[in-house]
Coordinates of C-alpha atoms and ligand atoms in Angstrom, one line a residue:
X2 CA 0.0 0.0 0.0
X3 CA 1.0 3.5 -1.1
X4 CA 1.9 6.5 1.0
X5 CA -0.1 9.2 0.3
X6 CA 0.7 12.7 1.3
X7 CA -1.7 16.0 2.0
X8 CA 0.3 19.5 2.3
X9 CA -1.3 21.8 4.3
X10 CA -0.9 25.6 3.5
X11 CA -1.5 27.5 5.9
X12 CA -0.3 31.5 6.3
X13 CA 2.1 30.5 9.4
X14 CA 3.7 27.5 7.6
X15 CA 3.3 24.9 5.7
X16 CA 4.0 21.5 5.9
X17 CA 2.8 17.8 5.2
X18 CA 0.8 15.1 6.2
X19 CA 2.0 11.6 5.3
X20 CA -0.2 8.8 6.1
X21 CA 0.6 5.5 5.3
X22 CA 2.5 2.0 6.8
X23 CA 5.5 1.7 8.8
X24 CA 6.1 5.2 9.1
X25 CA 7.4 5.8 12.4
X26 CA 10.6 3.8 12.1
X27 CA 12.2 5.2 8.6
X28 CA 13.9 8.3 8.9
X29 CA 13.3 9.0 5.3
X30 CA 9.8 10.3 6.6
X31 CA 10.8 12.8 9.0
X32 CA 11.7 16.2 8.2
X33 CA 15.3 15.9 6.9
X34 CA 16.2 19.0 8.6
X35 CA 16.1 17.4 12.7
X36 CA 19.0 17.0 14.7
X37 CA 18.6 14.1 16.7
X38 CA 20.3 15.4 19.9
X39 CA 18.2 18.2 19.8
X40 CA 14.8 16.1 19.6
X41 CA 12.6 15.1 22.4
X42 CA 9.8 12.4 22.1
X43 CA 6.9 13.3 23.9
X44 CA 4.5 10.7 24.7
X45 CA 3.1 9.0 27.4
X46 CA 2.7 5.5 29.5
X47 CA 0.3 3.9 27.4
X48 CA 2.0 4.5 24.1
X49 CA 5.7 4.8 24.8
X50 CA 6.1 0.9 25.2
X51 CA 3.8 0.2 22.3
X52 CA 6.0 2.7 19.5
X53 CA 8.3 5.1 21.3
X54 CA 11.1 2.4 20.2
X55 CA 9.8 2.8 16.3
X56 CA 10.9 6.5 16.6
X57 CA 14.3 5.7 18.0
X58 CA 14.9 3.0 15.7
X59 CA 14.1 5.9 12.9
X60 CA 17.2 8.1 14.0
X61 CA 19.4 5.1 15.3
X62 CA 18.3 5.5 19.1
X63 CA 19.4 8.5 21.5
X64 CA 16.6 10.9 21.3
X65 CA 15.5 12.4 24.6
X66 CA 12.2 11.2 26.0
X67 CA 9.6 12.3 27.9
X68 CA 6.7 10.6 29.2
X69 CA 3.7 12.7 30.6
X70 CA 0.8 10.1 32.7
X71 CA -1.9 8.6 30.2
X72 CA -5.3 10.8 30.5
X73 CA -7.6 14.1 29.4
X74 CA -6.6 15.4 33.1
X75 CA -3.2 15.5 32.6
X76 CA -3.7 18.0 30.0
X77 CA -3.1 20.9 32.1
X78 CA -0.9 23.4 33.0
X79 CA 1.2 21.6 35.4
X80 CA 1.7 19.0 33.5
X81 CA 3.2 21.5 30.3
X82 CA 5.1 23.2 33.3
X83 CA 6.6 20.3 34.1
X84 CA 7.7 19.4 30.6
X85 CA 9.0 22.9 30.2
X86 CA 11.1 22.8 32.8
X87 CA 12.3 19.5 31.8
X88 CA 13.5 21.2 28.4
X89 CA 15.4 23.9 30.4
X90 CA 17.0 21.0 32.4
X91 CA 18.1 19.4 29.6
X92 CA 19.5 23.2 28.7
X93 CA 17.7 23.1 25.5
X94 CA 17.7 25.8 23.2
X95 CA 14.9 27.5 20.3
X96 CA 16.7 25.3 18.1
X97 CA 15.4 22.1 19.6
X98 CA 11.8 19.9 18.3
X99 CA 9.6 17.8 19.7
X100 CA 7.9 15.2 18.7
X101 CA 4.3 14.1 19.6
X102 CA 3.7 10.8 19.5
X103 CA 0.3 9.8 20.7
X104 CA -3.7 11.1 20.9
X105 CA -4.8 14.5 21.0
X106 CA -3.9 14.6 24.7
X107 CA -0.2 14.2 23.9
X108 CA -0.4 16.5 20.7
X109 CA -2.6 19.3 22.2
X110 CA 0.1 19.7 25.1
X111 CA 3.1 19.1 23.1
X112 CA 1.7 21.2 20.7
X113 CA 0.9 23.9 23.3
X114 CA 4.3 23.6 25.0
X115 CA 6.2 23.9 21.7
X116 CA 4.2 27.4 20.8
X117 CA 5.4 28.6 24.5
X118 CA 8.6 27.2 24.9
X119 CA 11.4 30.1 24.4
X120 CA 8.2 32.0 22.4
X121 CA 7.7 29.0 19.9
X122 CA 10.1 26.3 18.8
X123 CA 9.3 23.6 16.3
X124 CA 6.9 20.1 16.7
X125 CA 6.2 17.5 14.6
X126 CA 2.6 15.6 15.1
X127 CA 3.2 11.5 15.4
X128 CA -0.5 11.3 16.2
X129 CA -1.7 7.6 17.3
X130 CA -5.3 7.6 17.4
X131 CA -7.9 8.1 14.5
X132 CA -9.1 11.0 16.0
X133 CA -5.8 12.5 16.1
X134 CA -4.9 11.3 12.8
X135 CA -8.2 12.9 11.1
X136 CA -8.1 16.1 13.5
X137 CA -6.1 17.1 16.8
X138 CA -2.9 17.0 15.2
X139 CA -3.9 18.8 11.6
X140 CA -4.4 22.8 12.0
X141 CA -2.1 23.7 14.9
X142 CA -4.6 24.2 18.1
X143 CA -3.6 23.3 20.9
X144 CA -4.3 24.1 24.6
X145 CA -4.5 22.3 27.9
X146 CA -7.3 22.6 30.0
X147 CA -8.3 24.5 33.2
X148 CA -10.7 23.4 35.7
X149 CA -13.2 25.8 34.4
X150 CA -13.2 25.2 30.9
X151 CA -11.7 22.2 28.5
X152 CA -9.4 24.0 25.7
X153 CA -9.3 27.5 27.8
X154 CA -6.0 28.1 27.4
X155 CA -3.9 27.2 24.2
X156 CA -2.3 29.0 21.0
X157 CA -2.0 28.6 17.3
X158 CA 0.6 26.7 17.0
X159 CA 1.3 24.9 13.5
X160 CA 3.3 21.4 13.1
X161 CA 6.7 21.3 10.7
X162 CA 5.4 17.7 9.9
X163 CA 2.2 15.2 10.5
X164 CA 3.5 11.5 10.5
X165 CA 0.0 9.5 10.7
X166 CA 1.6 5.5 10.8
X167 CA -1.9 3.7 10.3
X168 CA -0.3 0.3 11.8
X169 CA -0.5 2.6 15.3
X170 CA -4.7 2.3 14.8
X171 CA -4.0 -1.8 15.3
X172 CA -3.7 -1.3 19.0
X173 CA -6.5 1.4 19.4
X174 CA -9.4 0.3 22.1
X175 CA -12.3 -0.1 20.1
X176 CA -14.4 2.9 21.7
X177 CA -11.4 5.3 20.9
X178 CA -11.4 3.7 17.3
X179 CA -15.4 4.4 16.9
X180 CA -14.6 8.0 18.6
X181 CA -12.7 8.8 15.9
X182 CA -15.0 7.1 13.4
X183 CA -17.6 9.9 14.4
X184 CA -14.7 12.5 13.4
X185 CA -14.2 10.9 9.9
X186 CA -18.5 11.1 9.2
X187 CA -18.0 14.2 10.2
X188 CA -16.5 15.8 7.1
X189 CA -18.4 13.8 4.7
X190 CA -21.5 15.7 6.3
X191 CA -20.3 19.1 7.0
X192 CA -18.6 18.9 3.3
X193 CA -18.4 16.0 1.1
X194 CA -21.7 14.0 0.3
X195 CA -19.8 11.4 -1.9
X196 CA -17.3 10.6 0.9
X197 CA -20.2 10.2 3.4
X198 CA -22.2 7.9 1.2
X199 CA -18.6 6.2 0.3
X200 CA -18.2 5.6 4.4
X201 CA -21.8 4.5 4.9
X202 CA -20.8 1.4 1.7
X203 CA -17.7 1.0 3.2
X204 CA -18.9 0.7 7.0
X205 CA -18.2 -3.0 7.5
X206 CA -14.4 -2.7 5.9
X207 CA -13.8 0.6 8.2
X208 CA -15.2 -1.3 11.0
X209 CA -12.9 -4.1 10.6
X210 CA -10.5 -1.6 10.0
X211 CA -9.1 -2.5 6.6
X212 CA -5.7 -0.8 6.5
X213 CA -6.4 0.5 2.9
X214 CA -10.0 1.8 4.0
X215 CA -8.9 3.4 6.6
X216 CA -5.9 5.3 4.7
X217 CA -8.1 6.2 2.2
X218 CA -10.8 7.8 4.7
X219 CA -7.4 9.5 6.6
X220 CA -6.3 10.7 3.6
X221 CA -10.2 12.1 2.7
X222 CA -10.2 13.4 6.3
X223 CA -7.0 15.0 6.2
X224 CA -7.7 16.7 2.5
X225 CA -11.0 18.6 3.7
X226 CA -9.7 19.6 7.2
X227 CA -6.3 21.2 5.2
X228 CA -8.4 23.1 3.0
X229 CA -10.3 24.4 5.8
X230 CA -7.1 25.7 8.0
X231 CA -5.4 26.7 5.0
X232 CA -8.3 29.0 4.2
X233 CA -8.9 30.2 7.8
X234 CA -6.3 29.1 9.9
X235 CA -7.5 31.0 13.1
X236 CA -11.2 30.1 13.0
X237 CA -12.5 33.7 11.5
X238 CA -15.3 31.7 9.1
X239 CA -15.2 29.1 7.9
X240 CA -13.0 26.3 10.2
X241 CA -15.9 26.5 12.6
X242 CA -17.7 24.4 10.2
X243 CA -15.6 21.5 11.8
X244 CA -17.5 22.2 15.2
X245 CA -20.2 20.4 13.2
X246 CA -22.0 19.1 16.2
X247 CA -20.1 19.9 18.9
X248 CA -22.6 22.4 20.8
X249 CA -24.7 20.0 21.4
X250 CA -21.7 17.1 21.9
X251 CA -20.3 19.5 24.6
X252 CA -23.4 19.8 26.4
X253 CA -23.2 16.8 27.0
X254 CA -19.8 16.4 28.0
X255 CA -20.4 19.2 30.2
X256 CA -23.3 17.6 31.8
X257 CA -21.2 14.4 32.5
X258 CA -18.4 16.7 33.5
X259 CA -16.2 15.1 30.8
X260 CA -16.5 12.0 32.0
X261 CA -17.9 8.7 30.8
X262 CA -18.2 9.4 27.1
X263 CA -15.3 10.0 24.9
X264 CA -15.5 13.2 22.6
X265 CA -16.0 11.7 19.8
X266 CA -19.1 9.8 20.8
X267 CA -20.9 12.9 22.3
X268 CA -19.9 14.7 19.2
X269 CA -21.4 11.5 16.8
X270 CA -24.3 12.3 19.0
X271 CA -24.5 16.1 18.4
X272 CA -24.3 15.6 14.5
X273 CA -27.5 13.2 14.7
X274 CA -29.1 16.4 16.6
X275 CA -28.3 19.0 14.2
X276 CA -29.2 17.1 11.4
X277 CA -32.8 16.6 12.9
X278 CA -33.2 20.3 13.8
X279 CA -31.8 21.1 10.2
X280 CA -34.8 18.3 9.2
X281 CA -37.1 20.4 11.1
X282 CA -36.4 23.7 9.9
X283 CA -37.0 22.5 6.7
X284 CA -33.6 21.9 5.2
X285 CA -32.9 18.3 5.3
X286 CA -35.1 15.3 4.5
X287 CA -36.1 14.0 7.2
X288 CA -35.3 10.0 5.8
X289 CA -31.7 11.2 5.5
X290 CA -31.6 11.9 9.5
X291 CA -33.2 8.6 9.9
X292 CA -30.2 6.9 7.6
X293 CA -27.9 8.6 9.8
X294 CA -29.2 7.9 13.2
X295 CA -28.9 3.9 11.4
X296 CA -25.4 4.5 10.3
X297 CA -24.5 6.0 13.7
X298 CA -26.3 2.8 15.5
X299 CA -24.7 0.4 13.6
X300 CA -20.8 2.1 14.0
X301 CA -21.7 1.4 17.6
X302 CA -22.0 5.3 18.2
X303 CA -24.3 6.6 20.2
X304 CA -27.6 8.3 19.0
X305 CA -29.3 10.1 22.3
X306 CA -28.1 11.8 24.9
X307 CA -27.3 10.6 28.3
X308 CA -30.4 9.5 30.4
X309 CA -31.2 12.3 33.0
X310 CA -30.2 15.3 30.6
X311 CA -33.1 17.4 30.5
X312 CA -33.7 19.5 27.5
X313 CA -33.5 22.5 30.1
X314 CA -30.1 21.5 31.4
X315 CA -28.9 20.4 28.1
X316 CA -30.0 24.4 26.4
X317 CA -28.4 26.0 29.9
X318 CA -25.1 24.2 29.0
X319 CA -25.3 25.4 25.1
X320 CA -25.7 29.1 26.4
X321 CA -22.4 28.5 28.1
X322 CA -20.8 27.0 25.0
X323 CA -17.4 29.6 24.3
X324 CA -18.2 30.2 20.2
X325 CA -21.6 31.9 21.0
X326 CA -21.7 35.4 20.1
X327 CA -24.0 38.5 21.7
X328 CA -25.7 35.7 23.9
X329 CA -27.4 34.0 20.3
X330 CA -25.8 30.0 20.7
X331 CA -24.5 29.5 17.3
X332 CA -25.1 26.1 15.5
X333 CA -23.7 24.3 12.5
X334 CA -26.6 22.9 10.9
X335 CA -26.9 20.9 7.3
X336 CA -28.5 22.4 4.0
X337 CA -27.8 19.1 2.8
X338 CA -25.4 15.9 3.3
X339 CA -22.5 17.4 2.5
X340 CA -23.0 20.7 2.7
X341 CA -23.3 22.9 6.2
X342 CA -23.6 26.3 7.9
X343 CA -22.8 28.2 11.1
X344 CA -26.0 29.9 11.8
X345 CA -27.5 32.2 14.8
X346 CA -30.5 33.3 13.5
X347 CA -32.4 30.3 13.1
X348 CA -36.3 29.7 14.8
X349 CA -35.7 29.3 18.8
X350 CA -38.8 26.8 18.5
X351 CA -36.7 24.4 16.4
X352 CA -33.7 24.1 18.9
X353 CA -36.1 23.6 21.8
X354 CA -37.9 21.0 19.9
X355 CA -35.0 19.3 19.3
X356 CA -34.0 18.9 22.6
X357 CA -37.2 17.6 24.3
X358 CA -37.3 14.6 21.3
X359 CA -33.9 13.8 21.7
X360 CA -33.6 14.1 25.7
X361 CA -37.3 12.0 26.3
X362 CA -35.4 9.1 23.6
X363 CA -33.4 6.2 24.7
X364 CA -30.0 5.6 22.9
Ligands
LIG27 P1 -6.3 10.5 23.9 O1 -5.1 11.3 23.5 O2 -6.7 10.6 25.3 O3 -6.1 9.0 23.5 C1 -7.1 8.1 23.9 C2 -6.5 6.9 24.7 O4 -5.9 6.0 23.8 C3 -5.4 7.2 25.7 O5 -5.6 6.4 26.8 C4 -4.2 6.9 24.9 O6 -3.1 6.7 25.8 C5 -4.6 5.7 24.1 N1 -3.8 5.5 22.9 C6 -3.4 6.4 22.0 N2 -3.0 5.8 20.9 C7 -3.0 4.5 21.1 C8 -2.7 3.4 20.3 N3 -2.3 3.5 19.1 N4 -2.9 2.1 20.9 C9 -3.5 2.0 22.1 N5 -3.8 3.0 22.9 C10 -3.6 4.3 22.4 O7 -7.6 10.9 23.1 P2 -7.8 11.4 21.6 O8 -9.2 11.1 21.3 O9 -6.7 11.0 20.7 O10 -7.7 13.0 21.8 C11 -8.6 13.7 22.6 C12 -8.0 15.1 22.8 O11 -7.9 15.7 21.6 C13 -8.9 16.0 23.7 O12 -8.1 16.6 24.6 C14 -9.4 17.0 22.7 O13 -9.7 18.2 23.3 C15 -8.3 17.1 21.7 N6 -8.7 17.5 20.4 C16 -8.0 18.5 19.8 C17 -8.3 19.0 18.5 C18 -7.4 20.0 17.9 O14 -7.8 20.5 16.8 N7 -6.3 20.3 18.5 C19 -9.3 18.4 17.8 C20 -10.1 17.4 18.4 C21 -9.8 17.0 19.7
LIG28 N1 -11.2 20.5 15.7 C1 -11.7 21.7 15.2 C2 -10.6 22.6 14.6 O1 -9.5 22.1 14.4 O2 -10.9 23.7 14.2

């Protein structure tokens, strides 16, 4: 199987993603510019004994390492502190890099240490998951959290290189893997009918997770989000089409205070419910929201909220949701499969009616 590669031009830099086989052990893939004795891997317990040796292997061993605790927690400052303070222990300079190599835990805070370390040195994304593969480690956010907000506090902060090894997605727990599923539907319905309908034929090879499937939705996946950041790289227009239901998704991650579901499946969820209040303002056909609550159902992802969100609670945490503007919640709804907007002004009636179906039904 081919590797393919997606460049990604965005004003602050740009660079390329290659996806493909086997690509965490050949140097050849890495940027040819990196000093190994300037490089630290970043990754954490989980990962580092499943591929941190793949990287060494790539530059003949001796690369620095450090290992941050597996979990969304650890995402914080403290824990970037900690690896900042490492780097100035190990009395490295602007001209060092470092390398992610995990989910978008391990990239947002590498990510976010890189844009902060010595005013912003270099990183390359080794991203792990699917959803970090597809997203997190494509269009240079990254943050850690606070305890008042997920994401508060981050930068723009672009990669020199995205290395997405598929053979990593072999190890993935099977929630994570559907997580990031949700992620891949995502772009066929915010912007690419054909690839949606393509994943909804392909379901049972993805599921099984063909490697040449799965490269090929990557490599999709990658394409539209690249086009996106290149074209608004800090979220002025039209990159917060890729928040394609996430109000609702964080409500109810909010609601379960970030626990219990993974982002990915709240965000599955979320889609389902802006395509049925698109159906309901008129937009979408309502037998395509059916075929998407099926697709979602039999991916395994989830298509209702948690039991005991009310609709109240549920529109209380929305109003809280940081992309509102002058106290109107924004929404990305669907024109079409394949086609979607970020609107404010839409009937109040609609959204309220979406939440009491969808918080009275059982997933
Ligand atoms: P994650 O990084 O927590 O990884 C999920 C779990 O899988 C972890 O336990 C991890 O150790 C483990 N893991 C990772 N790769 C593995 C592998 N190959 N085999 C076995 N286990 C593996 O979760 P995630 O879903 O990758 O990322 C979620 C984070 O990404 C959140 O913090 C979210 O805010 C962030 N995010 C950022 C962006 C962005 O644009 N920067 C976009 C979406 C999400
Ligand atoms: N994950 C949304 C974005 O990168 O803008």
């Amino acid at each position: 199987m081919s590797l393919t590669r997606v460049d990604v031009a965005t004003p602050s830099r740009p660079y390329p993603i290659l996806i493909g086989r086997g690509l965490l052990a050949e140097r050849a893939h890495y940027p040819a510019a990196l000093d190994p004795a300037r490089c630290v891997i970043v990754s954490n317990e989980t990962i580092a004994p499943l591929y941190l040796e793949r990287v060494q292997q790539a530059f003949g061993g001796g690369l620095r390492e450090y290992l941050m605790p597996d979990g969304e927690r650890y995402k914080s400052l403290d824990t970037c502190a900690a690896l900042l303070d490492y780097l100035l222990e190990q009395r490295l300079g602007r001209d060092c890099t470092l390398l992610a190599l995990g989910g978008g835990v391990v990239g947002d805070l590498t990510g976010f240490a890189a844009a902060i370390f010595q005013r912003g040195i270099r990183f390359v994304q080794l991203p792990t998951t699917l959803l970090a593969q597809v997203d997190s480690s494509v269009g240079g956010k990254t943050a850690v959290n606070r305890p008042l907000g997920k994401n508060m506090v981050g930068a723009f902060h672009q990669p020199i290189a995205v290395l997405a090894d598929t053979d990593t997605l072999g190890t993935l727990p099977q929630r994570e893997f559907l997580a990031g599923l949700a992620e891949v539907l995502k772009y066929g319905l915010l912007g690419d009918a054909d690839f949606y309908h393509w994943i909804r034929r392909e379901q049972a090879g993805l599921l099984a997770r063909d490697p040449a499937l799965l490269q090929q939705a990557i490599e999709q996946s990658c394409r539209h989000k690249a086009a996106i950041v290149a074209a608004d790289e800090r979220e002025a227009g039209q990159r917060a089409l890729l928040n394609l239901g996430h109000t609702f998704g964080h409500a109810i991650e909010a609601h379960l205070q970030y626990r219990d579901w993974l982002h990915g499946e709240a965000v599955a969820c979320g889609m389902l419910m802006a395509a049925a209040m698109s159906a309901r303002l008129g937009w979408l056909p309502g037998d395509e929201v059916a075929r998407l609550r099926e697709l979602l159902h039999s991916l395994g992802l989830p298509v209702a909220p948690p039991a005991g969100l009310t609709p109240a609670a549920m529109l209380e945490h929305m109003r809280g949701d940081k992309k509102n503007l002058g106290g109107q919640i924004r929404l990305v709804l669907l024109d079409k499969i394949g086609q979607a907007r970020v609107v404010s002004d839409y009937a109040a009636q609609a959204l309220e009616d979406t939440l009491h179906e969808f918080c009275h039904a059982q997933g």
